[in-house]
């Protein structure tokens, strides 16, 4: 009768291939990563006021920072969509002109898996503004 000699190198190679195949299969069926808005900022520009730098009839730049450089970003003022922009790299920008005085919550949303959205926001107070061309005078 012959002796069976186990080839340990072949067994290790098969185990390694099996492990790599399992990892590849799990990666292929995993849900894709969702697009996420990470931060929002508001630039007051050249606006001046005693209580706030934000005034009606004046235009401001809203910066939306995201982790997906291709999915469009929605910009909201108190829950109402006012702009949609495609990001350049990790930044999407929109212009905002508040129409009313009072509290405003500026939010951004980059659509991802339903129910898993992150909605960063910034709260600002708006008073009456007079557009002065290159800047804004804010009263109130």
GROMACS .gro file of C-alpha atoms in nm:
model
  140
    1UNK     CA    1   0.000   0.000   0.000
    2UNK     CA    2   0.117   0.349  -0.076
    3UNK     CA    3   0.157   0.636   0.164
    4UNK     CA    4  -0.060   0.946   0.119
    5UNK     CA    5   0.143   1.259   0.159
    6UNK     CA    6  -0.051   1.578   0.223
    7UNK     CA    7   0.058   1.873   0.010
    8UNK     CA    8   0.038   2.160   0.260
    9UNK     CA    9   0.134   2.426   0.004
   10UNK     CA   10  -0.162   2.330  -0.214
   11UNK     CA   11  -0.396   2.333   0.088
   12UNK     CA   12  -0.277   2.681   0.191
   13UNK     CA   13  -0.324   2.807  -0.164
   14UNK     CA   14  -0.680   2.667  -0.176
   15UNK     CA   15  -0.765   2.822   0.162
   16UNK     CA   16  -0.628   3.159   0.052
   17UNK     CA   17  -0.825   3.149  -0.274
   18UNK     CA   18  -1.140   3.051  -0.086
   19UNK     CA   19  -1.097   3.340   0.160
   20UNK     CA   20  -1.033   3.590  -0.121
   21UNK     CA   21  -1.335   3.462  -0.312
   22UNK     CA   22  -1.556   3.500  -0.005
   23UNK     CA   23  -1.439   3.858   0.054
   24UNK     CA   24  -1.496   3.945  -0.313
   25UNK     CA   25  -1.846   3.795  -0.308
   26UNK     CA   26  -1.941   3.984   0.008
   27UNK     CA   27  -1.806   4.308  -0.136
   28UNK     CA   28  -2.003   4.260  -0.457
   29UNK     CA   29  -2.337   4.214  -0.279
   30UNK     CA   30  -2.283   4.481  -0.014
   31UNK     CA   31  -2.504   4.788  -0.041
   32UNK     CA   32  -2.333   5.082  -0.210
   33UNK     CA   33  -2.224   5.366   0.014
   34UNK     CA   34  -2.479   5.647   0.019
   35UNK     CA   35  -2.409   6.006  -0.060
   36UNK     CA   36  -2.397   6.220   0.252
   37UNK     CA   37  -2.401   6.592   0.318
   38UNK     CA   38  -2.148   6.660   0.592
   39UNK     CA   39  -2.149   7.034   0.662
   40UNK     CA   40  -2.313   7.360   0.555
   41UNK     CA   41  -2.178   7.713   0.577
   42UNK     CA   42  -2.310   8.057   0.490
   43UNK     CA   43  -2.088   8.342   0.373
   44UNK     CA   44  -2.211   8.688   0.482
   45UNK     CA   45  -1.998   8.862   0.220
   46UNK     CA   46  -1.977   9.238   0.270
   47UNK     CA   47  -2.288   9.274   0.487
   48UNK     CA   48  -2.305   9.482   0.802
   49UNK     CA   49  -2.568   9.508   1.072
   50UNK     CA   50  -2.596   9.565   1.446
   51UNK     CA   51  -2.775   9.238   1.528
   52UNK     CA   52  -2.698   9.023   1.223
   53UNK     CA   53  -2.509   9.030   0.895
   54UNK     CA   54  -2.798   8.877   0.699
   55UNK     CA   55  -3.063   9.098   0.538
   56UNK     CA   56  -3.358   9.059   0.305
   57UNK     CA   57  -3.301   9.140  -0.064
   58UNK     CA   58  -2.928   9.066  -0.027
   59UNK     CA   59  -2.755   8.764  -0.180
   60UNK     CA   60  -2.535   8.518   0.009
   61UNK     CA   61  -2.331   8.212  -0.088
   62UNK     CA   62  -2.425   7.883   0.077
   63UNK     CA   63  -2.149   7.620   0.087
   64UNK     CA   64  -2.256   7.257   0.106
   65UNK     CA   65  -1.982   7.007   0.188
   66UNK     CA   66  -2.053   6.649   0.075
   67UNK     CA   67  -1.875   6.316   0.040
   68UNK     CA   68  -2.005   6.228  -0.309
   69UNK     CA   69  -1.863   6.452  -0.583
   70UNK     CA   70  -2.131   6.365  -0.841
   71UNK     CA   71  -2.473   6.345  -0.673
   72UNK     CA   72  -2.670   6.675  -0.683
   73UNK     CA   73  -2.724   6.865  -0.359
   74UNK     CA   74  -3.054   7.026  -0.255
   75UNK     CA   75  -3.047   7.355  -0.061
   76UNK     CA   76  -3.342   7.439   0.169
   77UNK     CA   77  -3.458   7.751   0.355
   78UNK     CA   78  -3.695   7.656   0.638
   79UNK     CA   79  -3.773   7.330   0.458
   80UNK     CA   80  -3.840   7.490   0.116
   81UNK     CA   81  -3.607   7.396  -0.169
   82UNK     CA   82  -3.443   7.706  -0.318
   83UNK     CA   83  -3.157   7.558  -0.524
   84UNK     CA   84  -3.003   7.238  -0.655
   85UNK     CA   85  -2.634   7.226  -0.743
   86UNK     CA   86  -2.390   6.964  -0.861
   87UNK     CA   87  -2.079   6.953  -0.643
   88UNK     CA   88  -1.730   7.019  -0.766
   89UNK     CA   89  -1.515   6.783  -0.565
   90UNK     CA   90  -1.666   6.784  -0.217
   91UNK     CA   91  -1.826   7.131  -0.238
   92UNK     CA   92  -2.160   7.242  -0.382
   93UNK     CA   93  -2.253   7.611  -0.381
   94UNK     CA   94  -2.578   7.803  -0.423
   95UNK     CA   95  -2.692   8.164  -0.396
   96UNK     CA   96  -2.952   8.248  -0.130
   97UNK     CA   97  -3.158   8.567  -0.102
   98UNK     CA   98  -3.384   8.568   0.206
   99UNK     CA   99  -3.728   8.711   0.134
  100UNK     CA  100  -3.849   8.741   0.493
  101UNK     CA  101  -3.711   8.861   0.825
  102UNK     CA  102  -3.682   8.631   1.124
  103UNK     CA  103  -3.532   8.289   1.188
  104UNK     CA  104  -3.408   8.082   0.893
  105UNK     CA  105  -3.270   7.730   0.895
  106UNK     CA  106  -3.050   7.660   0.593
  107UNK     CA  107  -3.014   7.287   0.524
  108UNK     CA  108  -2.851   7.077   0.255
  109UNK     CA  109  -2.938   6.725   0.146
  110UNK     CA  110  -2.747   6.495  -0.082
  111UNK     CA  111  -2.980   6.204  -0.154
  112UNK     CA  112  -2.870   5.868  -0.023
  113UNK     CA  113  -3.042   5.553   0.092
  114UNK     CA  114  -3.396   5.642   0.212
  115UNK     CA  115  -3.407   5.691   0.588
  116UNK     CA  116  -3.031   5.726   0.619
  117UNK     CA  117  -2.996   6.090   0.521
  118UNK     CA  118  -2.780   6.328   0.719
  119UNK     CA  119  -2.912   6.685   0.706
  120UNK     CA  120  -2.660   6.941   0.830
  121UNK     CA  121  -2.796   7.290   0.893
  122UNK     CA  122  -2.709   7.638   1.006
  123UNK     CA  123  -2.954   7.871   1.184
  124UNK     CA  124  -2.938   8.243   1.102
  125UNK     CA  125  -3.145   8.548   1.191
  126UNK     CA  126  -3.244   8.782   0.907
  127UNK     CA  127  -3.339   9.149   0.938
  128UNK     CA  128  -3.433   9.411   0.679
  129UNK     CA  129  -3.155   9.456   0.427
  130UNK     CA  130  -3.075   9.723   0.172
  131UNK     CA  131  -2.867   9.596  -0.117
  132UNK     CA  132  -2.582   9.843  -0.167
  133UNK     CA  133  -2.442   9.682  -0.481
  134UNK     CA  134  -2.123   9.521  -0.358
  135UNK     CA  135  -2.253   9.477  -0.003
  136UNK     CA  136  -2.560   9.493   0.215
  137UNK     CA  137  -2.670   9.725   0.494
  138UNK     CA  138  -2.877   9.538   0.751
  139UNK     CA  139  -3.116   9.725   0.981
  140UNK     CA  140  -3.291   9.584   1.283
   0.00000   0.00000   0.00000
